[in-house]
mmCIF file of C-alpha atoms in Angstrom:
data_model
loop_
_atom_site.group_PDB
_atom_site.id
_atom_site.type_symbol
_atom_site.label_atom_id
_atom_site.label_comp_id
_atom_site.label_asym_id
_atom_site.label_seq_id
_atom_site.Cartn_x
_atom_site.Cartn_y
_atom_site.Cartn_z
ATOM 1 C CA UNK A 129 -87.505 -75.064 379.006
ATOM 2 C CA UNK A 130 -85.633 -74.935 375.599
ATOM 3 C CA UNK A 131 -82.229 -76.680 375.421
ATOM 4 C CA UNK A 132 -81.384 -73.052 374.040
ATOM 5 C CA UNK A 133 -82.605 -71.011 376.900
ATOM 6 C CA UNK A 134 -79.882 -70.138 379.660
ATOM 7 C CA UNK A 135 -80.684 -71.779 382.737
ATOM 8 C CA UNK A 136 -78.186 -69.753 384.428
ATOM 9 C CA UNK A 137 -77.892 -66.077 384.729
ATOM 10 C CA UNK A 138 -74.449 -64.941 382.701
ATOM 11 C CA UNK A 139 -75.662 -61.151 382.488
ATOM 12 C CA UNK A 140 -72.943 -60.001 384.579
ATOM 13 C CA UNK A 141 -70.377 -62.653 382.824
ATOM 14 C CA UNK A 142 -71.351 -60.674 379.744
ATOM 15 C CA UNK A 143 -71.230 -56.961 381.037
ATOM 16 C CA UNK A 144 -68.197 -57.335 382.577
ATOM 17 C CA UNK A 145 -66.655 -58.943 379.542
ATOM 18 C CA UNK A 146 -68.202 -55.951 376.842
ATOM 19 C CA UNK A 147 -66.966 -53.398 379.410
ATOM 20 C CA UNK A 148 -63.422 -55.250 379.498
ATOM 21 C CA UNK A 149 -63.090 -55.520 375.873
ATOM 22 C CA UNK A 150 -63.949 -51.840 375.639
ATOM 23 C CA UNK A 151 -61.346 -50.763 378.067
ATOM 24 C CA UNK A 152 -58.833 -53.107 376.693
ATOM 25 C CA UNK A 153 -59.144 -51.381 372.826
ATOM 26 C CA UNK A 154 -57.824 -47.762 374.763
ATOM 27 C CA UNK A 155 -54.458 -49.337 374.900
ATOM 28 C CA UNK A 156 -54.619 -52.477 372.890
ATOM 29 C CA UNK A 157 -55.247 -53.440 369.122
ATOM 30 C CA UNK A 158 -55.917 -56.044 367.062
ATOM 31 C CA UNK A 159 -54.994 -58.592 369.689
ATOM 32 C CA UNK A 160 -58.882 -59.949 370.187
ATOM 33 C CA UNK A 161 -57.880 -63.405 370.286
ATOM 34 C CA UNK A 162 -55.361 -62.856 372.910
ATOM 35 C CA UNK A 163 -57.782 -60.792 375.213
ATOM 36 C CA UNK A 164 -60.242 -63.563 374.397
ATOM 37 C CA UNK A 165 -58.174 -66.559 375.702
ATOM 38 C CA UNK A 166 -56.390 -64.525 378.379
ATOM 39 C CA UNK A 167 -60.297 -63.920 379.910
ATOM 40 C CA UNK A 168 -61.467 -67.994 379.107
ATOM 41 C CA UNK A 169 -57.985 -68.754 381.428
ATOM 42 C CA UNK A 170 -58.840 -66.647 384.381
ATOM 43 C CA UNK A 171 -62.631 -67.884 384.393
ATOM 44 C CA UNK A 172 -61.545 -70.970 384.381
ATOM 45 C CA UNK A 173 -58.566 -71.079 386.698
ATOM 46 C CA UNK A 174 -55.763 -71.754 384.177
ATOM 47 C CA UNK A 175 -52.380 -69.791 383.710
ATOM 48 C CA UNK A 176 -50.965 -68.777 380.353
ATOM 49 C CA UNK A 177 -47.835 -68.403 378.545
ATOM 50 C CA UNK A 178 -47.831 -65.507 376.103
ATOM 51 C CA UNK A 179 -45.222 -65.644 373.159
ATOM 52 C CA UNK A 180 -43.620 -63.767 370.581
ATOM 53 C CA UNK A 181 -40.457 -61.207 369.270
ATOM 54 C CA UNK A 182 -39.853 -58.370 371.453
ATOM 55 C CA UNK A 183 -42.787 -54.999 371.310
ATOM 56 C CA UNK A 184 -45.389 -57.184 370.263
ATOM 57 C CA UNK A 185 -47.558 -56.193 373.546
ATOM 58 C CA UNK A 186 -47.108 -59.661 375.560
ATOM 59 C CA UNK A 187 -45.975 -57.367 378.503
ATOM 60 C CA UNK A 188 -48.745 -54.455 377.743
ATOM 61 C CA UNK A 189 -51.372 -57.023 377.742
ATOM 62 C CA UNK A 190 -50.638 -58.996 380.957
ATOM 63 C CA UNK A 191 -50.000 -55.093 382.593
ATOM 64 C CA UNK A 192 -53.691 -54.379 381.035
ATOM 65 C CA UNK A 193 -55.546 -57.606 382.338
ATOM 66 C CA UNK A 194 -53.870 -56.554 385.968
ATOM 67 C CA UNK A 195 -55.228 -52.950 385.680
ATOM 68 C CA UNK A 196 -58.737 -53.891 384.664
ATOM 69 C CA UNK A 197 -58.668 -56.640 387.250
ATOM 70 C CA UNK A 198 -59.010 -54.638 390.730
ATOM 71 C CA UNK A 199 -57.105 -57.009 392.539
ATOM 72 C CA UNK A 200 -53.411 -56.787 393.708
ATOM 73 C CA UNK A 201 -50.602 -57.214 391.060
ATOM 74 C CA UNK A 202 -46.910 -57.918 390.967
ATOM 75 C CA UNK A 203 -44.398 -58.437 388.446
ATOM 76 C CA UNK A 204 -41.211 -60.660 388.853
ATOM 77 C CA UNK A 205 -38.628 -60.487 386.243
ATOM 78 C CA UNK A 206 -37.045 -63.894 385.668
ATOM 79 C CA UNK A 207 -33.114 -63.466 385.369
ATOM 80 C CA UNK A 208 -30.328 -66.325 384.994
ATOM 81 C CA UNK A 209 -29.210 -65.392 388.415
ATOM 82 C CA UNK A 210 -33.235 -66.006 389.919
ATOM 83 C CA UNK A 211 -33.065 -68.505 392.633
ATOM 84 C CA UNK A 212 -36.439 -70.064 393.808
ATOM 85 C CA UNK A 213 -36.636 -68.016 397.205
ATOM 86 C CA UNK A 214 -36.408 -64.973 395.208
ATOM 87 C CA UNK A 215 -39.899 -66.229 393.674
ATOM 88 C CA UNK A 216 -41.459 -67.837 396.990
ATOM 89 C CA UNK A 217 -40.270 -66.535 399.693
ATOM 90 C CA UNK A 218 -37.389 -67.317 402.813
ATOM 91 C CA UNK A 219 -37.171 -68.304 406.337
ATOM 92 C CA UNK A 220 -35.584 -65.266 408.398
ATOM 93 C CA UNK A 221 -34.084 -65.991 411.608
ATOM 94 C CA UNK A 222 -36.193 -63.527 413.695
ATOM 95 C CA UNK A 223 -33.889 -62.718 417.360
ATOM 96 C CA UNK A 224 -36.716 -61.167 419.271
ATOM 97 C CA UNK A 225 -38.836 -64.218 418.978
ATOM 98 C CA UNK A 226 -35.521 -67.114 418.902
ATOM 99 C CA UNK A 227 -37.414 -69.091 415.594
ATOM 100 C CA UNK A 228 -37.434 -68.353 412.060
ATOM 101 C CA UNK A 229 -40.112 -66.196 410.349
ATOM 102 C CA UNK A 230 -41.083 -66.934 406.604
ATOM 103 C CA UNK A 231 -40.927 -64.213 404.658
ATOM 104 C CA UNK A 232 -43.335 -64.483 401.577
ATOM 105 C CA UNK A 233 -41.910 -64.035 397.802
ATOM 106 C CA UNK A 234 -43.659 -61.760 395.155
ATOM 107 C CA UNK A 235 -45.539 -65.229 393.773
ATOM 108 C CA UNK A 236 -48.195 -64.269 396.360
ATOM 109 C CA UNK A 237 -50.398 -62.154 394.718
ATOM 110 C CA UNK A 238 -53.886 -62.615 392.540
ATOM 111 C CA UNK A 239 -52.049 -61.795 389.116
ATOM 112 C CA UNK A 240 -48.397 -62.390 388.819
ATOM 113 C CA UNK A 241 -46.693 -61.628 385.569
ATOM 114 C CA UNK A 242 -43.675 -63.643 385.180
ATOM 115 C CA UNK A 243 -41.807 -61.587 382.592
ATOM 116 C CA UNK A 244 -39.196 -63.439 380.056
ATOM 117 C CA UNK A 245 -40.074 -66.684 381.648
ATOM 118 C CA UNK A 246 -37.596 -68.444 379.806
ATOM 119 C CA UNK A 247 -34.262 -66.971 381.456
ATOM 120 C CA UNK A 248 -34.010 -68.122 384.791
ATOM 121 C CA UNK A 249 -32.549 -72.030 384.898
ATOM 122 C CA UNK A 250 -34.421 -75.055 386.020
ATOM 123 C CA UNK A 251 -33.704 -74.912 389.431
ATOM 124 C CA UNK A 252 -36.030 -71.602 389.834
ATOM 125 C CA UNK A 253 -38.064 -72.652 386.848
ATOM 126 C CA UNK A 254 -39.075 -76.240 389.053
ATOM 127 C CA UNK A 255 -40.223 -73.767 391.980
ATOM 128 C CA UNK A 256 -43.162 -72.885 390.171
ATOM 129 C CA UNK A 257 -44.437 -76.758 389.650
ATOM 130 C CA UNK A 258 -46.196 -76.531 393.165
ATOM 131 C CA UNK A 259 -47.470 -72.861 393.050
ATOM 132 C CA UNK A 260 -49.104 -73.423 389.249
ATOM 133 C CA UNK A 261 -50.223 -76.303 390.192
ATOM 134 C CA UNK A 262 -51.730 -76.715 393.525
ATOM 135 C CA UNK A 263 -52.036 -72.813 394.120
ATOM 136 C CA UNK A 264 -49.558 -73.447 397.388
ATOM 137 C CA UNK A 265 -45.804 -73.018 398.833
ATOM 138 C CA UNK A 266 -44.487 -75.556 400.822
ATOM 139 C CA UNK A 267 -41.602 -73.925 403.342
ATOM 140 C CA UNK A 268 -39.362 -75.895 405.908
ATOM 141 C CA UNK A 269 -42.479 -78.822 406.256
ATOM 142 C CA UNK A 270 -45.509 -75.412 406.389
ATOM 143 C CA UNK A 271 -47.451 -75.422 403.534
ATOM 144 C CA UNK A 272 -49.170 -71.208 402.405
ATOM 145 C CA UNK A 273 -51.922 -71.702 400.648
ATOM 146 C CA UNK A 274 -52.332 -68.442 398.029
ATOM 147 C CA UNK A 275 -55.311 -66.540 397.070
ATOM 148 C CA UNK A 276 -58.292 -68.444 394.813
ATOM 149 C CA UNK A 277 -57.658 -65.814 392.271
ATOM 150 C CA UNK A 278 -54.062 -66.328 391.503
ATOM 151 C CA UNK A 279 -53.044 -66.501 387.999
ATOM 152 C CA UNK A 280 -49.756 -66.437 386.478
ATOM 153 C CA UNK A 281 -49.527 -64.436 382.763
ATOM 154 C CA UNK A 282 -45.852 -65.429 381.969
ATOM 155 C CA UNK A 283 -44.288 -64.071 378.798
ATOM 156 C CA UNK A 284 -41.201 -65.659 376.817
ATOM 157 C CA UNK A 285 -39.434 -64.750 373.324
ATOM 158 C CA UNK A 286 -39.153 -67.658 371.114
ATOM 159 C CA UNK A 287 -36.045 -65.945 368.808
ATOM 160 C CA UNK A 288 -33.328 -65.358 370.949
ATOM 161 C CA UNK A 289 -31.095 -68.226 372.821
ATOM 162 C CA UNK A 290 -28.420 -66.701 374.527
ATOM 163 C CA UNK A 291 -29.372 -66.603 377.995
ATOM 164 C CA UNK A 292 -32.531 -68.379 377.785
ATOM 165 C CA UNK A 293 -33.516 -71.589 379.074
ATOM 166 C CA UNK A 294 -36.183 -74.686 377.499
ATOM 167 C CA UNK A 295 -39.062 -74.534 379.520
ATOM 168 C CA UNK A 296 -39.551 -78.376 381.042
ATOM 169 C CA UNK A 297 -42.655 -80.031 379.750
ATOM 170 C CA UNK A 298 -43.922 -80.321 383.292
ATOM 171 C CA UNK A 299 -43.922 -76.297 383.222
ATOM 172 C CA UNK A 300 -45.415 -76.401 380.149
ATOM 173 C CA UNK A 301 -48.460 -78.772 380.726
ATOM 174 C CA UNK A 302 -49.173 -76.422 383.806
ATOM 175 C CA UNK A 303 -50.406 -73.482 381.351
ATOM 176 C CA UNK A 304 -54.035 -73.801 379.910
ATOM 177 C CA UNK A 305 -52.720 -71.686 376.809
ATOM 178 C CA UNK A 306 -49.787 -70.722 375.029
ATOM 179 C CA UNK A 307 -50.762 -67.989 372.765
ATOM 180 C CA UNK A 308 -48.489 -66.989 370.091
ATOM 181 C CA UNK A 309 -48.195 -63.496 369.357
ATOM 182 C CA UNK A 310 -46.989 -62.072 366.062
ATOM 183 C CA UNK A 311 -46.426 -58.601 364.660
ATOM 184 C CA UNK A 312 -49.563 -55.949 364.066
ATOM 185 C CA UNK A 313 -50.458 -55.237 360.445
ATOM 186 C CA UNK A 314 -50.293 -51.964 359.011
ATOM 187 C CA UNK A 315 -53.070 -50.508 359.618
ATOM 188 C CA UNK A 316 -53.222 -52.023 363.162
ATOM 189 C CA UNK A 317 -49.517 -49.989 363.733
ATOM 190 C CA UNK A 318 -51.061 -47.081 362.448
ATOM 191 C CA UNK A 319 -53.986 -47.261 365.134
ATOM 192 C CA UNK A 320 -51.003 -47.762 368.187
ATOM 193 C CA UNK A 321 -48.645 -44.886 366.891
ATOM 194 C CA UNK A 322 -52.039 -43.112 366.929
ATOM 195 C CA UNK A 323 -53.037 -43.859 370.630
ATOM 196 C CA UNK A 324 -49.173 -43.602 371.895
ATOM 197 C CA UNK A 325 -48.942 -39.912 370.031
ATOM 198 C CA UNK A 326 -51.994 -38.853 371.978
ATOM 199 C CA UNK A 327 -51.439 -40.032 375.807
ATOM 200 C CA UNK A 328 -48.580 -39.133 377.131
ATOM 201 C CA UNK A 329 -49.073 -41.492 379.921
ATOM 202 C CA UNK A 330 -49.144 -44.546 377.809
ATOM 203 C CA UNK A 331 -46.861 -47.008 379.323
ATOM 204 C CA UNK A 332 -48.755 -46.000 382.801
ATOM 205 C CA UNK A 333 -51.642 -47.322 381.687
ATOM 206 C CA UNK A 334 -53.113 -44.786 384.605
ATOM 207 C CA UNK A 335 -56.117 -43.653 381.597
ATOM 208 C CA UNK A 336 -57.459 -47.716 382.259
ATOM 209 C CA UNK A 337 -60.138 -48.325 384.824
ATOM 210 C CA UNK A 338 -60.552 -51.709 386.840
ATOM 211 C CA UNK A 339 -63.750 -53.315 385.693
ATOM 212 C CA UNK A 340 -64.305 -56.402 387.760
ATOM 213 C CA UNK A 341 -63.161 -57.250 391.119
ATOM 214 C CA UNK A 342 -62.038 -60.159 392.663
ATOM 215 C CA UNK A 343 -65.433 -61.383 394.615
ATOM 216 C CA UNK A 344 -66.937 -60.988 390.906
ATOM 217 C CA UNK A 345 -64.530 -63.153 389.275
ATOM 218 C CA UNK A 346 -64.972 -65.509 391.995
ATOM 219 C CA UNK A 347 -68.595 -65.458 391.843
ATOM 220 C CA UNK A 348 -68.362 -66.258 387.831
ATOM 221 C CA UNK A 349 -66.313 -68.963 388.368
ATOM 222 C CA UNK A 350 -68.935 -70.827 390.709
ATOM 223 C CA UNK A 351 -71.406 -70.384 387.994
ATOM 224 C CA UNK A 352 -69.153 -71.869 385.219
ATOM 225 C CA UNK A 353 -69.494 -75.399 386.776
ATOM 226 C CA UNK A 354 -73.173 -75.053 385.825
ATOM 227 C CA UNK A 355 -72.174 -74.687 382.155
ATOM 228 C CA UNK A 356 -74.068 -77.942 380.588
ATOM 229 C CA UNK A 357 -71.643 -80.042 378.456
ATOM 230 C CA UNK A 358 -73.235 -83.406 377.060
ATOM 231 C CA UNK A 359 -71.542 -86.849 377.535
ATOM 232 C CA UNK A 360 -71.561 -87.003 373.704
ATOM 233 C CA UNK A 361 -68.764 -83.538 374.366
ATOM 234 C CA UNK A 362 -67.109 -84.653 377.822
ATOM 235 C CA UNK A 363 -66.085 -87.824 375.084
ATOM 236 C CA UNK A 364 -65.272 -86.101 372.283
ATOM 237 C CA UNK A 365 -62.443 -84.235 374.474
ATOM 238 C CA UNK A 366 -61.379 -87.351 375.425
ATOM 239 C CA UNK A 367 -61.109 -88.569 371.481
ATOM 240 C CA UNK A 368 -59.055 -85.742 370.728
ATOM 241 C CA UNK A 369 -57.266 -85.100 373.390
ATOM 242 C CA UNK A 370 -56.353 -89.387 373.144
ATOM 243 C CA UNK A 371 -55.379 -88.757 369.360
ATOM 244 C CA UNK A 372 -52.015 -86.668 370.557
ATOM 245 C CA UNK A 373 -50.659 -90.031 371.936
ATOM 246 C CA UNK A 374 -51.592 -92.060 368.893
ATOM 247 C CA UNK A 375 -51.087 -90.119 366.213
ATOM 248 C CA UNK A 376 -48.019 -90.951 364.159
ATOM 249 C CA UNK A 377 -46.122 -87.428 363.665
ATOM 250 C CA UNK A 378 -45.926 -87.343 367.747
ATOM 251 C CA UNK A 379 -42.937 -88.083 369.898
ATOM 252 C CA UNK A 380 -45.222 -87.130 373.432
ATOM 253 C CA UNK A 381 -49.027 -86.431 373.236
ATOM 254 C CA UNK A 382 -51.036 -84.146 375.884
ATOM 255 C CA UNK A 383 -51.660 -85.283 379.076
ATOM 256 C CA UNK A 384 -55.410 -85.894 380.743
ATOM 257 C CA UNK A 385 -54.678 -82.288 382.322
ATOM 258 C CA UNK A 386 -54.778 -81.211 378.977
ATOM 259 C CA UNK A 387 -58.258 -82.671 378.728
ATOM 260 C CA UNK A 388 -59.648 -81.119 382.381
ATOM 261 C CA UNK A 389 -58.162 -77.443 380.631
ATOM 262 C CA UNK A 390 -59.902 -78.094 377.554
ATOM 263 C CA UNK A 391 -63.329 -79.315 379.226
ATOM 264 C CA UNK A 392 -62.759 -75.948 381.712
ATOM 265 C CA UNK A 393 -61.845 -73.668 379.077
ATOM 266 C CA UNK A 394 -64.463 -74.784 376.792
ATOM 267 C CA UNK A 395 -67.117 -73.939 379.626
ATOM 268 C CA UNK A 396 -65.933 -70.747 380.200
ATOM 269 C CA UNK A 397 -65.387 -69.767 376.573
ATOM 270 C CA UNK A 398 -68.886 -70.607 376.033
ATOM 271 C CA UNK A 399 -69.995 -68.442 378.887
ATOM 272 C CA UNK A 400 -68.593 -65.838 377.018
ATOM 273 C CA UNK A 401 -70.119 -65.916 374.238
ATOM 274 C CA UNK A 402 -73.846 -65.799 376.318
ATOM 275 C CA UNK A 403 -74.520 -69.335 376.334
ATOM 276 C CA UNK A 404 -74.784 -71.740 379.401
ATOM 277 C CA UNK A 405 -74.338 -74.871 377.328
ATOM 278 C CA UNK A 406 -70.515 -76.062 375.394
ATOM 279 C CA UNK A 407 -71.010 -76.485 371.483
ATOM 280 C CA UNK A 408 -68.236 -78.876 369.562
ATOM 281 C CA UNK A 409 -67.151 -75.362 367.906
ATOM 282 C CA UNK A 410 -66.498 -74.065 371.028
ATOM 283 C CA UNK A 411 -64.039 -77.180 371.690
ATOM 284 C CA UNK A 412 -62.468 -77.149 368.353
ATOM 285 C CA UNK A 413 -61.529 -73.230 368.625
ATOM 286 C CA UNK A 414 -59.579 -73.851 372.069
ATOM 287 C CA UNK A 415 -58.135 -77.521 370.971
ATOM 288 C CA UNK A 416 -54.907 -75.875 369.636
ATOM 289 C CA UNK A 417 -54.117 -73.120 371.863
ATOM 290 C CA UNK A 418 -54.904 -75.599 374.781
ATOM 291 C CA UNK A 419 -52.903 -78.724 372.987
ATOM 292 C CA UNK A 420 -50.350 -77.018 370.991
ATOM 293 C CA UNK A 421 -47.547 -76.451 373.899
ATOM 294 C CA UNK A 422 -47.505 -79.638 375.167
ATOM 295 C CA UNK A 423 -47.304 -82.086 372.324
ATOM 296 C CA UNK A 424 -43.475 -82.994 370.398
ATOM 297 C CA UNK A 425 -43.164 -83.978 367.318
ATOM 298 C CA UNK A 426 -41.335 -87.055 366.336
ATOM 299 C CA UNK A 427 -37.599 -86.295 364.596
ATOM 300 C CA UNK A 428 -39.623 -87.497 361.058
ATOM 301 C CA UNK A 429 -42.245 -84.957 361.383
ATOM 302 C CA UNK A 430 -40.017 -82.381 361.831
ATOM 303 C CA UNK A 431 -37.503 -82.980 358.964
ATOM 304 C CA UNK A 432 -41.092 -82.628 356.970
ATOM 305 C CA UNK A 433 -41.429 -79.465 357.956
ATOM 306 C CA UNK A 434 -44.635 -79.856 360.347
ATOM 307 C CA UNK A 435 -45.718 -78.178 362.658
ATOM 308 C CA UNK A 436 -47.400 -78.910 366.364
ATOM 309 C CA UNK A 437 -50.257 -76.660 364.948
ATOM 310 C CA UNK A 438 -50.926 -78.398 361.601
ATOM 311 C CA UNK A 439 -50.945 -81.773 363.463
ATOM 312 C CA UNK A 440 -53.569 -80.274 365.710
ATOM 313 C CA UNK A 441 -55.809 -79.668 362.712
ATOM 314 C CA UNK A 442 -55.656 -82.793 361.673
ATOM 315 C CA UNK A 443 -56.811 -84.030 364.777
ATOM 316 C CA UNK A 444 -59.726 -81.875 364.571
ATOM 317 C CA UNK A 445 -60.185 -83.240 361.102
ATOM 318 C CA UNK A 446 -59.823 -87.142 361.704
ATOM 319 C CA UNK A 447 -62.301 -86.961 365.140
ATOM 320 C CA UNK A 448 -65.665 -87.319 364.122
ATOM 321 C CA UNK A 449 -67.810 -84.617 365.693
ATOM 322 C CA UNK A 450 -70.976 -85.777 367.886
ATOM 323 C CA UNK A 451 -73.976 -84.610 366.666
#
């Protein structure tokens, strides 16, 4: 067999995906890049933290993903006054049976968007280490387990600071992607004012039909761990993923998770794009959304005027590339 024949099947990886990406342009434009990522993080298990100014879709897009998902949904808005058993859930004293009943929080679900992540305080924000991480709640000593599916599309605006609170790195490096958002061009804001002027039921989102279910998605994701990626790639991860905590403009480099998202990622991105083998390309184009959030730049770096972004580049630049 060729090196460039699949040796698994990825035709319904790549139906579903078409038919997604056709659904998604009903309601959504010239955000391809975010649907793109947004799809590589739930094949390959990850959660992801959507950025930008107010009305730039971060909130349409996670509501989208949900709807074309058919699995259950739920939203939690994240408020200063958020405490952690708003998000997980609460013992009840129950009188009938003499014993306390736990009472699950709206984090149980498949898809959870977490909506202005940034303004609830650390005490609820450390509540979702476990849950991100090891897709669990531990209550009173009883530990839930939660769905396979569950994924968390959290949303934040970067501009304003009254109210808000720093996300702690250890949130941070639990997000495969951060994906930066900014505003449509013209003739993109042409297209929406065009869609919104013709469907009156717009913000409903009722016109979008659910195009994979949750046994699919499962199904895909057992398949992705077939996804052939050489030694020569599994090290050149490692390389760049290494460079973050050498390189000289960095205060804190990324952390081997970073490396297990970027190896994941890089699987299911390639997946995507019909082939059941990872290319260096493929690794390079999810390096800086997968790096980007969890790297700090030194205070010398930053009086320069860098950027986390630019110093990924460079990374990609100063790695040599197997062949």
């Amino acid at each position: 067999m060729s090196e460039f024949e699949n040796r698994i099947d990825l035709k319904l990886l790549n139906e579903k995906v078409d038919k997604i990406k056709t659904e998604a342009r009903k309601a959504l434009v010239g955000q391809d890049k975010m649907l793109d990522l947004i799809l590589v993080a739930l094949l390959a298990e990850g959660h992801v933290l959507i950025e930008g100014v107010p009305g730039v879709a971060k909130t349409l897009t996670a509501r989208l993903t949900a709807r074309m998902i058919d699995a259950e949904f739920k939203r939690i808005q994240f408020t200063p006054d958020l405490m952690p058993a708003d998000v997980l859930g609460t013992s009840i004293f129950n009188p009938k049976k003499a014993e306390f009943d736990y009472k699950k929080g709206p984090i149980f679900s498949n898809l959870v968007l977490i909506d202005e992540i940034n303004r609830a305080p650390a005490k609820t924000q450390a509540s979702l280490f476990e849950v991100m991480e090891e897709k669990q709640v531990t209550n009173d000593g009883t530990t839930y387990p939660l769905d396979p599916l569950f994924m968390v599309l959290a949303t934040q605006n970067p501009i304003e600071q009254e109210g808000t609170y720093r996300l702690p790195e250890a949130q941070l490096d639990r997000f495969i992607f951060k994906i930066k958002v900014d505003y449509p061009k013209l003739e993109e804001e042409f297209q929406v004012l065009h869609l919104v002027n013709g469907n009156f039921g717009f913000k409903q989102l009722s016109f979008i039909e659910p195009v994979i279910n949750r046994k699919e998605v499962i199904e895909i994701r057992e398949n992705l761990r077939q996804i052939l990626t050489k030694d020569s790639l599994v090290e050149y991860i490692a390389h760049l993923v290494g460079k973050t905590r050498s390189h000289p403009s960095l205060y804190l480099g990324a952390s081997p998770r970073a490396s297990i998202d970027l190896l994941r990622s890089s699987k299911a991105y390639a997946a995507m794009q019909g082939r059941d083998f990872v290319t260096p390309e493929d690794i390079q184009y999810l390096f800086k959304p997968v790096v980007d959030h969890r790297i700090i730049l030194n205070p010398e770096a930053e009086m320069q005027g860098l950027t986390t972004t630019e110093v990924c580049q460079q990374i990609i630049e100063q790695v040599t590339v197997p062949k």
